Short mmCIF file of C-alpha atoms in Angstrom, two decimals:
data_model
loop_
_atom_site.label_atom_id
_atom_site.label_comp_id
_atom_site.label_asym_id
_atom_site.label_seq_id
_atom_site.Cartn_x
_atom_site.Cartn_y
_atom_site.Cartn_z
CA MET A 1 7.26 22.36 8.15
CA THR A 2 3.63 21.39 7.64
CA GLU A 3 1.60 19.07 9.80
CA ASP A 4 0.92 16.84 6.78
CA ARG A 5 4.57 15.80 6.70
CA TRP A 6 4.03 13.97 9.99
CA LYS A 7 0.98 11.96 8.94
CA ASP A 8 0.07 8.93 6.86
CA TRP A 9 3.37 7.02 6.86
CA PRO A 10 2.70 3.47 5.56
CA ALA A 11 3.99 0.36 7.28
CA PRO A 12 3.25 -2.27 4.63
CA ALA A 13 2.70 -5.96 5.17
CA LYS A 14 5.13 -8.48 3.77
CA LEU A 15 4.88 -12.06 2.64
CA ASN A 16 7.57 -14.71 2.81
CA LEU A 17 7.11 -16.28 -0.61
CA PHE A 18 9.09 -19.27 0.65
CA LEU A 19 11.12 -20.19 3.74
CA HIS A 20 13.91 -22.78 3.94
CA ILE A 21 16.19 -23.44 6.90
CA THR A 22 19.65 -24.50 5.81
CA GLY A 23 21.34 -24.96 9.20
CA ARG A 24 21.67 -23.85 12.78
CA ARG A 25 24.49 -21.76 14.22
CA ALA A 26 26.33 -22.43 17.45
CA ASP A 27 24.44 -19.55 19.12
CA GLY A 28 21.11 -21.21 18.36
CA TYR A 29 20.04 -18.92 15.53
CA HIS A 30 18.81 -20.56 12.35
CA GLU A 31 20.40 -20.02 8.95
CA LEU A 32 17.66 -19.52 6.39
CA GLN A 33 16.74 -18.60 2.87
CA THR A 34 13.58 -16.64 2.11
CA LEU A 35 12.11 -14.09 -0.27
CA PHE A 36 10.31 -11.05 1.10
CA GLN A 37 7.75 -9.16 -0.97
CA PHE A 38 5.70 -6.18 0.22
CA LEU A 39 1.97 -5.63 -0.15
CA ASP A 40 -0.01 -2.47 -0.86
CA HIS A 41 -1.81 -3.03 2.44
CA GLY A 42 -0.63 -2.41 5.98
CA ASP A 43 -0.61 -0.24 9.07
CA THR A 44 -0.39 3.56 8.96
CA LEU A 45 1.61 5.70 11.40
CA ASP A 46 1.08 9.32 12.37
CA PHE A 47 3.73 11.27 14.30
CA ALA A 48 3.43 14.44 16.36
CA PRO A 49 6.56 16.35 17.47
CA LEU A 50 7.09 16.93 21.19
CA SER A 51 9.49 19.65 22.33
CA ASP A 52 10.20 18.15 25.75
CA GLY A 53 12.02 15.04 24.47
CA ARG A 54 9.34 12.53 25.48
CA VAL A 55 8.80 9.49 23.25
CA GLU A 56 5.34 8.08 23.76
CA THR A 57 2.49 6.33 22.04
CA ALA A 58 -0.84 8.03 21.40
CA ARG A 59 -2.66 4.80 22.17
CA ALA A 60 -1.20 1.61 23.58
CA LEU A 61 -1.65 -1.42 21.34
CA GLU A 62 -3.79 -4.13 22.89
CA GLY A 63 -1.68 -7.02 24.10
CA VAL A 64 1.65 -5.19 23.63
CA ASP A 65 3.80 -4.37 26.66
CA PRO A 66 4.79 -0.67 26.26
CA GLY A 67 8.32 -1.65 27.19
CA LYS A 68 8.42 -3.95 24.16
CA ASP A 69 6.65 -1.64 21.70
CA LEU A 70 8.98 -1.64 18.68
CA THR A 71 7.93 1.83 17.52
CA LEU A 72 8.91 3.37 20.86
CA ARG A 73 12.15 1.41 20.95
CA ALA A 74 12.97 2.51 17.39
CA ALA A 75 12.32 6.20 18.13
CA ARG A 76 14.35 6.13 21.34
CA ARG A 77 17.24 4.34 19.69
CA LEU A 78 17.32 6.85 16.82
CA ARG A 79 17.28 9.70 19.33
CA GLU A 80 20.07 8.08 21.34
CA VAL A 81 22.33 7.47 18.33
CA THR A 82 21.86 10.88 16.74
CA GLY A 83 21.52 13.06 19.84
CA HIS A 84 18.29 14.59 18.57
CA PRO A 85 16.76 16.64 21.42
CA GLY A 86 13.11 16.49 20.43
CA GLY A 87 10.48 13.89 21.21
CA VAL A 88 7.53 12.38 19.43
CA ARG A 89 4.07 10.94 19.97
CA ILE A 90 3.41 7.93 17.73
CA HIS A 91 -0.06 6.83 16.67
CA VAL A 92 -0.24 3.42 15.00
CA HIS A 93 -3.42 2.80 13.01
CA LYS A 94 -3.36 -1.01 13.20
CA ARG A 95 -4.68 -3.08 10.33
CA LEU A 96 -2.27 -6.01 10.34
CA PRO A 97 -2.83 -8.94 12.69
CA MET A 98 -0.23 -9.48 15.38
CA GLY A 99 1.42 -12.88 15.25
CA GLY A 100 0.25 -13.31 11.67
CA GLY A 101 3.62 -13.58 9.96
CA VAL A 102 3.05 -10.48 7.82
CA GLY A 103 5.62 -8.34 9.62
CA GLY A 104 3.38 -5.83 11.37
CA GLY A 105 5.66 -4.99 14.30
CA SER A 106 8.84 -5.03 12.23
CA SER A 107 7.26 -2.85 9.55
CA ASP A 108 6.02 -0.36 12.17
CA ALA A 109 9.55 -0.15 13.61
CA ALA A 110 11.12 0.40 10.18
CA THR A 111 8.60 3.10 9.28
CA THR A 112 9.37 4.83 12.59
CA LEU A 113 13.10 4.85 11.83
CA VAL A 114 12.71 6.01 8.22
CA ALA A 115 10.03 8.62 8.94
CA LEU A 116 11.68 10.16 12.00
CA ASN A 117 15.08 10.23 10.30
CA ALA A 118 13.44 12.42 7.64
CA LEU A 119 11.20 14.45 9.96
CA TRP A 120 13.88 15.10 12.55
CA GLY A 121 16.53 15.71 9.89
CA THR A 122 18.95 13.34 11.61
CA GLY A 123 20.62 12.47 8.32
CA LEU A 124 21.40 8.76 8.70
CA ASP A 125 21.80 6.83 5.46
CA THR A 126 19.83 3.70 4.69
CA ALA A 127 22.60 1.33 5.73
CA SER A 128 22.87 3.01 9.14
CA LEU A 129 19.11 2.86 9.65
CA ALA A 130 19.13 -0.82 8.67
CA ARG A 131 21.82 -1.53 11.28
CA LEU A 132 19.66 0.13 13.93
CA GLY A 133 16.72 -1.89 12.68
CA LEU A 134 18.62 -5.15 13.06
CA GLU A 135 18.92 -4.41 16.78
CA LEU A 136 15.12 -4.45 16.94
CA GLY A 137 14.43 -7.54 14.84
CA ALA A 138 15.81 -9.63 11.99
CA ASP A 139 13.09 -8.51 9.53
CA VAL A 140 13.36 -4.77 10.20
CA PRO A 141 16.25 -4.09 7.76
CA VAL A 142 14.23 -5.46 4.83
CA PHE A 143 11.47 -2.94 5.55
CA VAL A 144 14.05 -0.14 5.91
CA HIS A 145 15.63 -0.91 2.53
CA GLY A 146 12.17 -1.09 0.97
CA THR A 147 12.79 -3.44 -1.95
CA ALA A 148 11.69 -7.04 -2.39
CA ALA A 149 14.59 -9.08 -1.13
CA TRP A 150 16.20 -12.49 -1.21
CA ALA A 151 17.44 -12.97 2.36
CA GLU A 152 19.99 -15.39 3.78
CA GLY A 153 21.92 -15.92 7.00
CA VAL A 154 19.60 -14.99 9.88
CA GLY A 155 17.88 -12.63 7.45
CA GLU A 156 20.55 -9.93 7.46
CA ARG A 157 22.16 -10.73 4.07
CA ILE A 158 19.73 -9.34 1.54
CA THR A 159 19.75 -8.99 -2.23
CA ALA A 160 17.17 -6.94 -4.11
CA VAL A 161 15.03 -9.04 -6.45
CA ALA A 162 12.00 -8.43 -8.66
CA PRO A 163 9.61 -11.40 -8.63
CA PRO A 164 6.17 -11.16 -10.26
CA GLU A 165 3.66 -8.87 -8.50
CA PRO A 166 0.36 -10.78 -8.48
CA CYS A 167 -2.78 -10.12 -6.50
CA TYR A 168 -2.88 -12.11 -3.29
CA LEU A 169 -5.69 -13.23 -1.08
CA VAL A 170 -4.33 -13.26 2.47
CA ILE A 171 -6.28 -15.10 5.18
CA HIS A 172 -5.84 -14.84 8.94
CA PRO A 173 -7.38 -17.95 10.53
CA GLY A 174 -7.77 -16.27 13.90
CA VAL A 175 -4.96 -17.92 15.82
CA HIS A 176 -1.69 -16.53 17.16
CA ILE A 177 1.48 -18.50 16.48
CA SER A 178 4.65 -18.06 18.49
CA THR A 179 7.66 -17.92 16.18
CA ALA A 180 9.86 -19.24 18.98
CA SER A 181 7.67 -22.31 19.44
CA VAL A 182 7.94 -23.17 15.74
CA PHE A 183 11.69 -22.68 15.56
CA THR A 184 12.26 -24.86 18.63
CA ASP A 185 10.01 -27.69 17.43
CA PRO A 186 12.09 -30.89 17.07
CA GLY A 187 10.17 -31.77 13.90
CA LEU A 188 11.26 -28.65 12.02
CA THR A 189 13.42 -29.35 8.96
CA ARG A 190 16.75 -27.59 9.46
CA ASP A 191 18.91 -29.08 6.69
CA CYS A 192 17.42 -27.76 3.45
CA PRO A 193 19.99 -27.68 0.64
CA PRO A 194 20.60 -24.08 -0.45
CA ILE A 195 18.72 -23.01 -3.56
CA THR A 196 19.11 -20.17 -6.05
CA ILE A 197 16.72 -17.46 -7.14
CA ALA A 198 16.30 -19.37 -10.41
CA ASP A 199 15.29 -22.47 -8.42
CA PHE A 200 12.61 -20.44 -6.64
CA LEU A 201 11.25 -18.99 -9.88
CA ALA A 202 11.10 -22.57 -11.25
CA GLY A 203 8.86 -23.55 -8.33
CA GLN A 204 11.45 -25.49 -6.33
CA ALA A 205 10.70 -23.94 -2.95
CA GLY A 206 8.20 -24.09 -0.10
CA ASN A 207 7.86 -23.24 3.57
CA VAL A 208 9.33 -25.79 5.96
CA CYS A 209 7.26 -24.35 8.81
CA GLU A 210 4.05 -25.68 7.23
CA ALA A 211 4.85 -29.25 8.34
CA VAL A 212 5.06 -28.05 11.95
CA VAL A 213 2.24 -25.51 11.95
CA ARG A 214 -0.52 -27.38 10.12
CA PRO A 215 -0.78 -30.33 12.56
CA ARG A 216 -0.60 -28.04 15.61
CA TYR A 217 -3.08 -25.41 14.40
CA PRO A 218 -6.18 -26.95 12.77
CA GLU A 219 -7.52 -23.54 11.72
CA VAL A 220 -4.37 -22.90 9.66
CA ASP A 221 -4.65 -26.34 8.11
CA GLN A 222 -8.31 -25.74 7.25
CA ALA A 223 -7.62 -22.31 5.78
CA MET A 224 -4.88 -23.71 3.57
CA GLY A 225 -7.17 -26.52 2.47
CA TRP A 226 -9.95 -24.06 1.63
CA LEU A 227 -7.56 -21.82 -0.29
CA GLY A 228 -6.31 -24.77 -2.33
CA LYS A 229 -9.89 -25.37 -3.48
CA GLN A 230 -9.96 -21.85 -4.97
CA GLY A 231 -7.56 -22.87 -7.71
CA VAL A 232 -4.33 -21.51 -6.23
CA ILE A 233 -1.38 -22.98 -4.35
CA PRO A 234 -1.81 -22.18 -0.62
CA ARG A 235 1.24 -20.90 1.21
CA LEU A 236 2.09 -20.05 4.80
CA THR A 237 3.95 -16.77 5.32
CA GLY A 238 6.82 -17.00 7.78
CA THR A 239 5.78 -19.12 10.76
CA GLY A 240 2.15 -18.05 10.25
CA ALA A 241 -0.62 -17.72 11.07
CA CYS A 242 -1.52 -15.97 7.80
CA VAL A 243 -1.82 -18.02 4.63
CA PHE A 244 -2.00 -16.70 1.09
CA GLY A 245 -2.51 -17.56 -2.54
CA ALA A 246 -1.57 -15.72 -5.74
CA PHE A 247 -4.35 -14.96 -8.23
CA ASP A 248 -4.14 -13.94 -11.87
CA SER A 249 -6.27 -10.84 -11.31
CA ALA A 250 -7.70 -8.63 -8.59
CA PRO A 251 -11.34 -9.55 -9.53
CA ALA A 252 -10.54 -13.26 -9.17
CA ALA A 253 -8.96 -12.66 -5.76
CA ARG A 254 -11.93 -10.56 -4.62
CA GLU A 255 -14.40 -13.21 -5.77
CA ALA A 256 -12.56 -15.73 -3.62
CA LEU A 257 -12.58 -13.26 -0.71
CA ASN A 258 -16.36 -12.97 -1.03
CA ARG A 259 -16.59 -16.75 -0.54
CA LEU A 260 -14.35 -16.73 2.55
CA PRO A 261 -15.96 -18.45 5.56
CA GLY A 262 -17.09 -15.91 8.13
CA ARG A 263 -14.91 -17.35 10.90
CA TRP A 264 -11.78 -16.07 9.15
CA GLN A 265 -10.57 -12.60 8.22
CA GLY A 266 -8.97 -11.81 4.89
CA PHE A 267 -7.90 -9.10 2.50
CA VAL A 268 -6.80 -8.72 -1.11
CA ALA A 269 -3.56 -6.90 -1.87
CA ARG A 270 -1.15 -6.46 -4.75
CA GLY A 271 2.45 -7.61 -4.35
CA ARG A 272 4.89 -4.71 -4.42
CA ASN A 273 8.61 -5.00 -5.12
CA ARG A 274 9.04 -1.36 -4.08
CA SER A 275 7.68 -0.55 -0.65
CA PRO A 276 4.93 2.07 -0.33
CA LEU A 277 7.15 3.53 2.41
CA LEU A 278 9.70 4.62 -0.21
CA ASP A 279 6.96 6.30 -2.21
CA ARG A 280 5.88 8.21 0.90
CA LEU A 281 9.48 9.19 1.63
CA ASP A 282 9.88 10.55 -1.90
CA ARG A 283 6.81 12.76 -1.39
CA GLY A 284 8.46 14.32 1.67
#
């Protein structure tokens, strides 16, 4: 076992290319349709084995209660289910904004499950890891499976898909949006008619959260307006706050990034239908 095996595990960002809510269940959860696609940009996790069974973080993330840290919860749950005796120290190199709708925490949790399952030799298959991931969050199984996915239900019914892989400019307007506050807003559309993948590819889809988020968060509204002036259709990912647009080429996306107002942060990334996490897993 070499030390390199424990380092540089990617936790890629994701985009929701659309988001429709088709109903609400008796337990309060929303039924939805969405399409997840990964990006070649994200957090990176390093792991260090501990022989005494402790599971700890190398550096606490600012603003995250250690008791709610999804990487620690994922490692402890994997240890509990498999009976693995060892421990681990987890170092998250954070690049993705928290509360940005790009899946940072869920992706970190999925990478922890996938990486430690390989490093510890615990031998769970992908379906078992995805079930553990669902205990941590609705988006975690998508990151575990590692393929662009059409998701339905509360996000647990997923079908692999292969949409185009353009270059995106992703903008974070500098605000934090509570997913719970959006999903409880009385103005949120909850009766979208179900659509098909063909409908999405024909352009018959959007994000119902935009109508709630844009009036409540002027910075998001302004970022979407600015992005629309760059010749692309602006989209909100998930409940936000990140917005994005698809460009025909990386140079065009970077030119737009160079014009980005200084009050916002942004990055250019290629859409990926196969997660960089799977590539890392294949390398051992």
